[in-house]
Amino acid sequence: NAVTAAQSAQAGWQNKSAYNRSQILYRMAEMTESKRHEFVEALTSTLGLTPANAKKSVDKAIDALVYYAGFADKYNKVLGYVNPVSGPHHNFTSTEAVGLVGLICNAKFDLAEVVAQIAAIVLSGNSLVALLASEGSALLAPLAEVFATSDLPKGVINLLTGSTEELYKQFGTHMEIQSLSCQLKNKQMLGEIRAMAAENMKRIVPPVKDLLSLEHLMSYVEFKTVWHPIGH
């Protein structure tokens, strides 16, 4: 059901202007700020974080949304280029969304990491089905409320919680997921997912070290090169 919802939303989300997607991501940052107390309370009561560390985690989540909101209407200018070719043609490369992306989050829940990964995936027009660590299930409601109140179209971000051991194979074998970000530190699971993904040639994104970077969002775009004849 989550994949079906993501499929139905992806084309409309991709067709929005990059500036509009940027506005929506920035709105997410504002809504996260408005729910700061709720996030801090959930982090301290369910994950045992100290109030100081919980506030720091929420700050990092807000920073990640603002960071990728700023990139949403700029990354294509950085990554796109005109290629020098011989002959009467313009040859240029631009980026486009991969499509439907799956995300298996780290087994140790970290709000800032999850938000940064979600933002990096959706900013270019991808839709998302994300599996959060079961220990982060208490954060599901406030996160969903942030997305629902930020003018994000229905179905773009779909959040699941549950046992990773039970569900990772569903992500690895699902034929309608075009790309899969696997942030698990378990090398055996990652190897199994790579083998499963070969069936429909889905791209596998291994654990990301630098969450706020151009390289991170590049994992979720395709490069399209166009030849255009001139002089005819």
PDB file of N, CA and C in Angstrom, residues 43-121:
ATOM      1  N   LEU A  43      11.814  12.188  22.427  1.00  0.00           N
ATOM      2  CA  LEU A  43      13.189  11.683  22.424  1.00  0.00           C
ATOM      3  C   LEU A  43      13.672  11.360  23.829  1.00  0.00           C
ATOM      4  N   THR A  44      13.300  12.183  24.789  1.00  0.00           N
ATOM      5  CA  THR A  44      13.756  11.942  26.164  1.00  0.00           C
ATOM      6  C   THR A  44      12.995  10.792  26.824  1.00  0.00           C
ATOM      7  N   SER A  45      11.691  10.703  26.559  1.00  0.00           N
ATOM      8  CA  SER A  45      10.879   9.694  27.253  1.00  0.00           C
ATOM      9  C   SER A  45      10.988   8.308  26.636  1.00  0.00           C
ATOM     10  N   THR A  46      11.246   8.220  25.322  1.00  0.00           N
ATOM     11  CA  THR A  46      11.276   6.904  24.675  1.00  0.00           C
ATOM     12  C   THR A  46      12.678   6.410  24.360  1.00  0.00           C
ATOM     13  N   LEU A  47      13.608   7.319  24.079  1.00  0.00           N
ATOM     14  CA  LEU A  47      14.967   6.900  23.732  1.00  0.00           C
ATOM     15  C   LEU A  47      15.967   7.176  24.842  1.00  0.00           C
ATOM     16  N   GLY A  48      15.521   7.854  25.891  1.00  0.00           N
ATOM     17  CA  GLY A  48      16.402   8.096  27.020  1.00  0.00           C
ATOM     18  C   GLY A  48      17.437   9.168  26.809  1.00  0.00           C
ATOM     19  N   LEU A  49      17.262  10.033  25.808  1.00  0.00           N
ATOM     20  CA  LEU A  49      18.200  11.123  25.598  1.00  0.00           C
ATOM     21  C   LEU A  49      18.054  12.158  26.708  1.00  0.00           C
ATOM     22  N   THR A  50      19.151  12.822  27.021  1.00  0.00           N
ATOM     23  CA  THR A  50      19.063  13.937  27.953  1.00  0.00           C
ATOM     24  C   THR A  50      18.366  15.094  27.248  1.00  0.00           C
ATOM     25  N   PRO A  51      17.750  16.011  27.970  1.00  0.00           N
ATOM     26  CA  PRO A  51      17.094  17.154  27.323  1.00  0.00           C
ATOM     27  C   PRO A  51      18.048  17.924  26.404  1.00  0.00           C
ATOM     28  N   ALA A  52      19.299  18.064  26.822  1.00  0.00           N
ATOM     29  CA  ALA A  52      20.269  18.793  25.999  1.00  0.00           C
ATOM     30  C   ALA A  52      20.527  18.068  24.680  1.00  0.00           C
ATOM     31  N   ASN A  53      20.709  16.745  24.743  1.00  0.00           N
ATOM     32  CA  ASN A  53      20.972  15.977  23.525  1.00  0.00           C
ATOM     33  C   ASN A  53      19.726  15.909  22.638  1.00  0.00           C
ATOM     34  N   ALA A  54      18.563  15.845  23.262  1.00  0.00           N
ATOM     35  CA  ALA A  54      17.326  15.828  22.484  1.00  0.00           C
ATOM     36  C   ALA A  54      17.158  17.141  21.724  1.00  0.00           C
ATOM     37  N   LYS A  55      17.433  18.260  22.382  1.00  0.00           N
ATOM     38  CA  LYS A  55      17.338  19.568  21.715  1.00  0.00           C
ATOM     39  C   LYS A  55      18.353  19.678  20.582  1.00  0.00           C
ATOM     40  N   LYS A  56      19.548  19.131  20.809  1.00  0.00           N
ATOM     41  CA  LYS A  56      20.578  19.159  19.775  1.00  0.00           C
ATOM     42  C   LYS A  56      20.143  18.343  18.557  1.00  0.00           C
ATOM     43  N   SER A  57      19.501  17.189  18.794  1.00  0.00           N
ATOM     44  CA  SER A  57      19.024  16.350  17.696  1.00  0.00           C
ATOM     45  C   SER A  57      17.950  17.063  16.882  1.00  0.00           C
ATOM     46  N   VAL A  58      17.040  17.749  17.557  1.00  0.00           N
ATOM     47  CA  VAL A  58      15.994  18.492  16.858  1.00  0.00           C
ATOM     48  C   VAL A  58      16.617  19.646  16.059  1.00  0.00           C
ATOM     49  N   ASP A  59      17.598  20.339  16.640  1.00  0.00           N
ATOM     50  CA  ASP A  59      18.288  21.420  15.928  1.00  0.00           C
ATOM     51  C   ASP A  59      18.925  20.908  14.642  1.00  0.00           C
ATOM     52  N   LYS A  60      19.565  19.737  14.718  1.00  0.00           N
ATOM     53  CA  LYS A  60      20.217  19.166  13.532  1.00  0.00           C
ATOM     54  C   LYS A  60      19.187  18.770  12.479  1.00  0.00           C
ATOM     55  N   ALA A  61      18.040  18.272  12.920  1.00  0.00           N
ATOM     56  CA  ALA A  61      16.986  17.918  11.971  1.00  0.00           C
ATOM     57  C   ALA A  61      16.480  19.160  11.240  1.00  0.00           C
ATOM     58  N   ILE A  62      16.283  20.247  11.971  1.00  0.00           N
ATOM     59  CA  ILE A  62      15.838  21.509  11.356  1.00  0.00           C
ATOM     60  C   ILE A  62      16.899  22.023  10.390  1.00  0.00           C
ATOM     61  N   ASP A  63      18.169  21.968  10.798  1.00  0.00           N
ATOM     62  CA  ASP A  63      19.264  22.416   9.932  1.00  0.00           C
ATOM     63  C   ASP A  63      19.298  21.611   8.637  1.00  0.00           C
ATOM     64  N   ALA A  64      19.044  20.297   8.721  1.00  0.00           N
ATOM     65  CA  ALA A  64      19.068  19.455   7.529  1.00  0.00           C
ATOM     66  C   ALA A  64      17.967  19.862   6.549  1.00  0.00           C
ATOM     67  N   LEU A  65      16.783  20.153   7.065  1.00  0.00           N
ATOM     68  CA  LEU A  65      15.684  20.573   6.198  1.00  0.00           C
ATOM     69  C   LEU A  65      15.984  21.910   5.534  1.00  0.00           C
ATOM     70  N   VAL A  66      16.550  22.832   6.290  1.00  0.00           N
ATOM     71  CA  VAL A  66      16.905  24.137   5.725  1.00  0.00           C
ATOM     72  C   VAL A  66      18.014  23.988   4.672  1.00  0.00           C
ATOM     73  N   TYR A  67      18.989  23.135   4.967  1.00  0.00           N
ATOM     74  CA  TYR A  67      20.105  22.897   4.042  1.00  0.00           C
ATOM     75  C   TYR A  67      19.589  22.391   2.696  1.00  0.00           C
ATOM     76  N   TYR A  68      18.738  21.362   2.731  1.00  0.00           N
ATOM     77  CA  TYR A  68      18.264  20.791   1.468  1.00  0.00           C
ATOM     78  C   TYR A  68      17.183  21.641   0.822  1.00  0.00           C
ATOM     79  N   ALA A  69      16.466  22.439   1.600  1.00  0.00           N
ATOM     80  CA  ALA A  69      15.544  23.404   1.005  1.00  0.00           C
ATOM     81  C   ALA A  69      16.314  24.395   0.146  1.00  0.00           C
ATOM     82  N   GLY A  70      17.478  24.794   0.619  1.00  0.00           N
ATOM     83  CA  GLY A  70      18.306  25.717  -0.153  1.00  0.00           C
ATOM     84  C   GLY A  70      18.874  25.089  -1.412  1.00  0.00           C
ATOM     85  N   PHE A  71      19.120  23.789  -1.378  1.00  0.00           N
ATOM     86  CA  PHE A  71      19.704  23.094  -2.523  1.00  0.00           C
ATOM     87  C   PHE A  71      18.661  22.740  -3.586  1.00  0.00           C
ATOM     88  N   ALA A  72      17.392  22.664  -3.208  1.00  0.00           N
ATOM     89  CA  ALA A  72      16.370  22.102  -4.090  1.00  0.00           C
ATOM     90  C   ALA A  72      16.294  22.792  -5.450  1.00  0.00           C
ATOM     91  N   ASP A  73      16.458  24.092  -5.493  1.00  0.00           N
ATOM     92  CA  ASP A  73      16.378  24.800  -6.772  1.00  0.00           C
ATOM     93  C   ASP A  73      17.750  25.231  -7.285  1.00  0.00           C
ATOM     94  N   LYS A  74      18.806  24.616  -6.752  1.00  0.00           N
ATOM     95  CA  LYS A  74      20.159  24.988  -7.174  1.00  0.00           C
ATOM     96  C   LYS A  74      21.006  23.810  -7.633  1.00  0.00           C
ATOM     97  N   TYR A  75      20.711  22.609  -7.112  1.00  0.00           N
ATOM     98  CA  TYR A  75      21.606  21.480  -7.394  1.00  0.00           C
ATOM     99  C   TYR A  75      21.692  21.172  -8.890  1.00  0.00           C
ATOM    100  N   ASN A  76      20.570  21.362  -9.613  1.00  0.00           N
ATOM    101  CA  ASN A  76      20.592  21.041 -11.045  1.00  0.00           C
ATOM    102  C   ASN A  76      21.528  21.968 -11.815  1.00  0.00           C
ATOM    103  N   LYS A  77      21.649  23.218 -11.339  1.00  0.00           N
ATOM    104  CA  LYS A  77      22.568  24.145 -11.987  1.00  0.00           C
ATOM    105  C   LYS A  77      24.025  23.739 -11.732  1.00  0.00           C
ATOM    106  N   VAL A  78      24.252  23.143 -10.572  1.00  0.00           N
ATOM    107  CA  VAL A  78      25.612  22.708 -10.227  1.00  0.00           C
ATOM    108  C   VAL A  78      25.977  21.429 -10.972  1.00  0.00           C
ATOM    109  N   LEU A  79      25.028  20.501 -11.076  1.00  0.00           N
ATOM    110  CA  LEU A  79      25.318  19.194 -11.661  1.00  0.00           C
ATOM    111  C   LEU A  79      25.108  19.149 -13.173  1.00  0.00           C
ATOM    112  N   GLY A  80      24.250  20.038 -13.713  1.00  0.00           N
ATOM    113  CA  GLY A  80      24.021  20.059 -15.150  1.00  0.00           C
ATOM    114  C   GLY A  80      25.114  20.837 -15.864  1.00  0.00           C
ATOM    115  N   TYR A  81      25.373  20.467 -17.112  1.00  0.00           N
ATOM    116  CA  TYR A  81      26.433  21.158 -17.841  1.00  0.00           C
ATOM    117  C   TYR A  81      26.271  20.940 -19.333  1.00  0.00           C
ATOM    118  N   VAL A  82      26.934  21.829 -20.095  1.00  0.00           N
ATOM    119  CA  VAL A  82      26.975  21.705 -21.550  1.00  0.00           C
ATOM    120  C   VAL A  82      28.272  20.995 -21.911  1.00  0.00           C
ATOM    121  N   ASN A  83      28.147  19.944 -22.718  1.00  0.00           N
ATOM    122  CA  ASN A  83      29.314  19.132 -23.056  1.00  0.00           C
ATOM    123  C   ASN A  83      29.921  19.570 -24.385  1.00  0.00           C
ATOM    124  N   PRO A  84      31.245  19.705 -24.443  1.00  0.00           N
ATOM    125  CA  PRO A  84      31.894  20.034 -25.715  1.00  0.00           C
ATOM    126  C   PRO A  84      31.898  18.812 -26.629  1.00  0.00           C
ATOM    127  N   VAL A  85      31.280  18.942 -27.804  1.00  0.00           N
ATOM    128  CA  VAL A  85      31.235  17.824 -28.747  1.00  0.00           C
ATOM    129  C   VAL A  85      31.625  18.319 -30.132  1.00  0.00           C
ATOM    130  N   SER A  86      32.049  17.382 -30.945  1.00  0.00           N
ATOM    131  CA  SER A  86      32.405  17.694 -32.323  1.00  0.00           C
ATOM    132  C   SER A  86      31.180  17.497 -33.206  1.00  0.00           C
ATOM    133  N   GLY A  87      30.882  18.468 -34.037  1.00  0.00           N
ATOM    134  CA  GLY A  87      29.752  18.337 -34.930  1.00  0.00           C
ATOM    135  C   GLY A  87      28.673  19.354 -34.638  1.00  0.00           C
ATOM    136  N   PRO A  88      27.672  19.421 -35.506  1.00  0.00           N
ATOM    137  CA  PRO A  88      26.610  20.441 -35.370  1.00  0.00           C
ATOM    138  C   PRO A  88      25.531  20.044 -34.366  1.00  0.00           C
ATOM    139  N   HIS A  89      25.934  19.970 -33.110  1.00  0.00           N
ATOM    140  CA  HIS A  89      24.984  19.611 -32.061  1.00  0.00           C
ATOM    141  C   HIS A  89      25.257  20.405 -30.797  1.00  0.00           C
ATOM    142  N   HIS A  90      24.177  20.688 -30.070  1.00  0.00           N
ATOM    143  CA  HIS A  90      24.306  21.056 -28.664  1.00  0.00           C
ATOM    144  C   HIS A  90      24.176  19.755 -27.880  1.00  0.00           C
ATOM    145  N   ASN A  91      25.043  19.571 -26.917  1.00  0.00           N
ATOM    146  CA  ASN A  91      24.990  18.375 -26.082  1.00  0.00           C
ATOM    147  C   ASN A  91      25.008  18.822 -24.630  1.00  0.00           C
ATOM    148  N   PHE A  92      23.937  18.527 -23.914  1.00  0.00           N
ATOM    149  CA  PHE A  92      23.880  18.995 -22.528  1.00  0.00           C
ATOM    150  C   PHE A  92      23.308  17.903 -21.621  1.00  0.00           C
ATOM    151  N   THR A  93      23.756  17.958 -20.379  1.00  0.00           N
ATOM    152  CA  THR A  93      23.351  16.977 -19.373  1.00  0.00           C
ATOM    153  C   THR A  93      22.577  17.670 -18.268  1.00  0.00           C
ATOM    154  N   SER A  94      21.477  17.063 -17.859  1.00  0.00           N
ATOM    155  CA  SER A  94      20.693  17.589 -16.747  1.00  0.00           C
ATOM    156  C   SER A  94      20.292  16.418 -15.844  1.00  0.00           C
ATOM    157  N   THR A  95      19.743  16.728 -14.698  1.00  0.00           N
ATOM    158  CA  THR A  95      19.354  15.685 -13.750  1.00  0.00           C
ATOM    159  C   THR A  95      17.844  15.533 -13.704  1.00  0.00           C
ATOM    160  N   GLU A  96      17.413  14.365 -13.313  1.00  0.00           N
ATOM    161  CA  GLU A  96      15.992  14.132 -13.073  1.00  0.00           C
ATOM    162  C   GLU A  96      15.859  13.115 -11.937  1.00  0.00           C
ATOM    163  N   ALA A  97      14.688  13.035 -11.377  1.00  0.00           N
ATOM    164  CA  ALA A  97      14.462  12.140 -10.241  1.00  0.00           C
ATOM    165  C   ALA A  97      14.600  10.682 -10.663  1.00  0.00           C
ATOM    166  N   VAL A  98      15.038   9.840  -9.725  1.00  0.00           N
ATOM    167  CA  VAL A  98      15.104   8.402  -9.967  1.00  0.00           C
ATOM    168  C   VAL A  98      13.697   7.826 -10.057  1.00  0.00           C
ATOM    169  N   GLY A  99      12.813   8.279  -9.173  1.00  0.00           N
ATOM    170  CA  GLY A  99      11.440   7.774  -9.155  1.00  0.00           C
ATOM    171  C   GLY A  99      10.997   7.429  -7.748  1.00  0.00           C
ATOM    172  N   LEU A 100      10.756   6.156  -7.501  1.00  0.00           N
ATOM    173  CA  LEU A 100      10.311   5.697  -6.188  1.00  0.00           C
ATOM    174  C   LEU A 100      11.521   5.125  -5.451  1.00  0.00           C
ATOM    175  N   VAL A 101      11.820   5.695  -4.307  1.00  0.00           N
ATOM    176  CA  VAL A 101      13.003   5.304  -3.531  1.00  0.00           C
ATOM    177  C   VAL A 101      12.570   4.673  -2.210  1.00  0.00           C
ATOM    178  N   GLY A 102      13.226   3.594  -1.844  1.00  0.00           N
ATOM    179  CA  GLY A 102      13.030   2.988  -0.536  1.00  0.00           C
ATOM    180  C   GLY A 102      14.167   3.400   0.388  1.00  0.00           C
ATOM    181  N   LEU A 103      13.888   3.506   1.655  1.00  0.00           N
ATOM    182  CA  LEU A 103      14.897   3.867   2.653  1.00  0.00           C
ATOM    183  C   LEU A 103      14.758   2.949   3.857  1.00  0.00           C
ATOM    184  N   ILE A 104      15.813   2.189   4.131  1.00  0.00           N
ATOM    185  CA  ILE A 104      15.868   1.382   5.347  1.00  0.00           C
ATOM    186  C   ILE A 104      16.820   2.092   6.296  1.00  0.00           C
ATOM    187  N   CYS A 105      16.281   2.659   7.345  1.00  0.00           N
ATOM    188  CA  CYS A 105      17.081   3.474   8.256  1.00  0.00           C
ATOM    189  C   CYS A 105      17.950   2.605   9.166  1.00  0.00           C
ATOM    190  N   ASN A 106      18.953   3.236   9.724  1.00  0.00           N
ATOM    191  CA  ASN A 106      19.836   2.576  10.677  1.00  0.00           C
ATOM    192  C   ASN A 106      19.011   1.989  11.825  1.00  0.00           C
ATOM    193  N   ALA A 107      19.428   0.816  12.301  1.00  0.00           N
ATOM    194  CA  ALA A 107      18.701   0.152  13.379  1.00  0.00           C
ATOM    195  C   ALA A 107      18.690   0.990  14.658  1.00  0.00           C
ATOM    196  N   LYS A 108      19.676   1.863  14.815  1.00  0.00           N
ATOM    197  CA  LYS A 108      19.703   2.787  15.958  1.00  0.00           C
ATOM    198  C   LYS A 108      19.080   4.099  15.503  1.00  0.00           C
ATOM    199  N   PHE A 109      17.920   4.429  16.052  1.00  0.00           N
ATOM    200  CA  PHE A 109      17.178   5.584  15.581  1.00  0.00           C
ATOM    201  C   PHE A 109      17.879   6.892  15.934  1.00  0.00           C
ATOM    202  N   ASP A 110      18.009   7.752  14.932  1.00  0.00           N
ATOM    203  CA  ASP A 110      18.573   9.091  15.120  1.00  0.00           C
ATOM    204  C   ASP A 110      17.715  10.058  14.304  1.00  0.00           C
ATOM    205  N   LEU A 111      16.990  10.932  14.984  1.00  0.00           N
ATOM    206  CA  LEU A 111      16.054  11.831  14.317  1.00  0.00           C
ATOM    207  C   LEU A 111      16.732  12.667  13.247  1.00  0.00           C
ATOM    208  N   ALA A 112      17.873  13.265  13.571  1.00  0.00           N
ATOM    209  CA  ALA A 112      18.557  14.135  12.619  1.00  0.00           C
ATOM    210  C   ALA A 112      18.989  13.365  11.371  1.00  0.00           C
ATOM    211  N   GLU A 113      19.494  12.145  11.552  1.00  0.00           N
ATOM    212  CA  GLU A 113      19.906  11.328  10.412  1.00  0.00           C
ATOM    213  C   GLU A 113      18.718  10.994   9.523  1.00  0.00           C
ATOM    214  N   VAL A 114      17.620  10.582  10.133  1.00  0.00           N
ATOM    215  CA  VAL A 114      16.432  10.198   9.373  1.00  0.00           C
ATOM    216  C   VAL A 114      15.906  11.377   8.565  1.00  0.00           C
ATOM    217  N   VAL A 115      15.820  12.539   9.184  1.00  0.00           N
ATOM    218  CA  VAL A 115      15.298  13.721   8.494  1.00  0.00           C
ATOM    219  C   VAL A 115      16.222  14.130   7.349  1.00  0.00           C
ATOM    220  N   ALA A 116      17.529  14.088   7.565  1.00  0.00           N
ATOM    221  CA  ALA A 116      18.480  14.431   6.503  1.00  0.00           C
ATOM    222  C   ALA A 116      18.364  13.469   5.323  1.00  0.00           C
ATOM    223  N   GLN A 117      18.202  12.189   5.612  1.00  0.00           N
ATOM    224  CA  GLN A 117      18.070  11.199   4.538  1.00  0.00           C
ATOM    225  C   GLN A 117      16.775  11.395   3.766  1.00  0.00           C
ATOM    226  N   ILE A 118      15.688  11.662   4.472  1.00  0.00           N
ATOM    227  CA  ILE A 118      14.414  11.905   3.799  1.00  0.00           C
ATOM    228  C   ILE A 118      14.495  13.138   2.908  1.00  0.00           C
ATOM    229  N   ALA A 119      15.060  14.220   3.432  1.00  0.00           N
ATOM    230  CA  ALA A 119      15.144  15.464   2.668  1.00  0.00           C
ATOM    231  C   ALA A 119      16.002  15.299   1.419  1.00  0.00           C
ATOM    232  N   ALA A 120      17.132  14.600   1.549  1.00  0.00           N
ATOM    233  CA  ALA A 120      18.021  14.389   0.396  1.00  0.00           C
ATOM    234  C   ALA A 120      17.335  13.590  -0.701  1.00  0.00           C
ATOM    235  N   ILE A 121      16.453  12.684  -0.308  1.00  0.00           N
ATOM    236  CA  ILE A 121      15.767  11.840  -1.289  1.00  0.00           C
ATOM    237  C   ILE A 121      14.654  12.589  -2.007  1.00  0.00           C
TER     238      ILE A 121
END
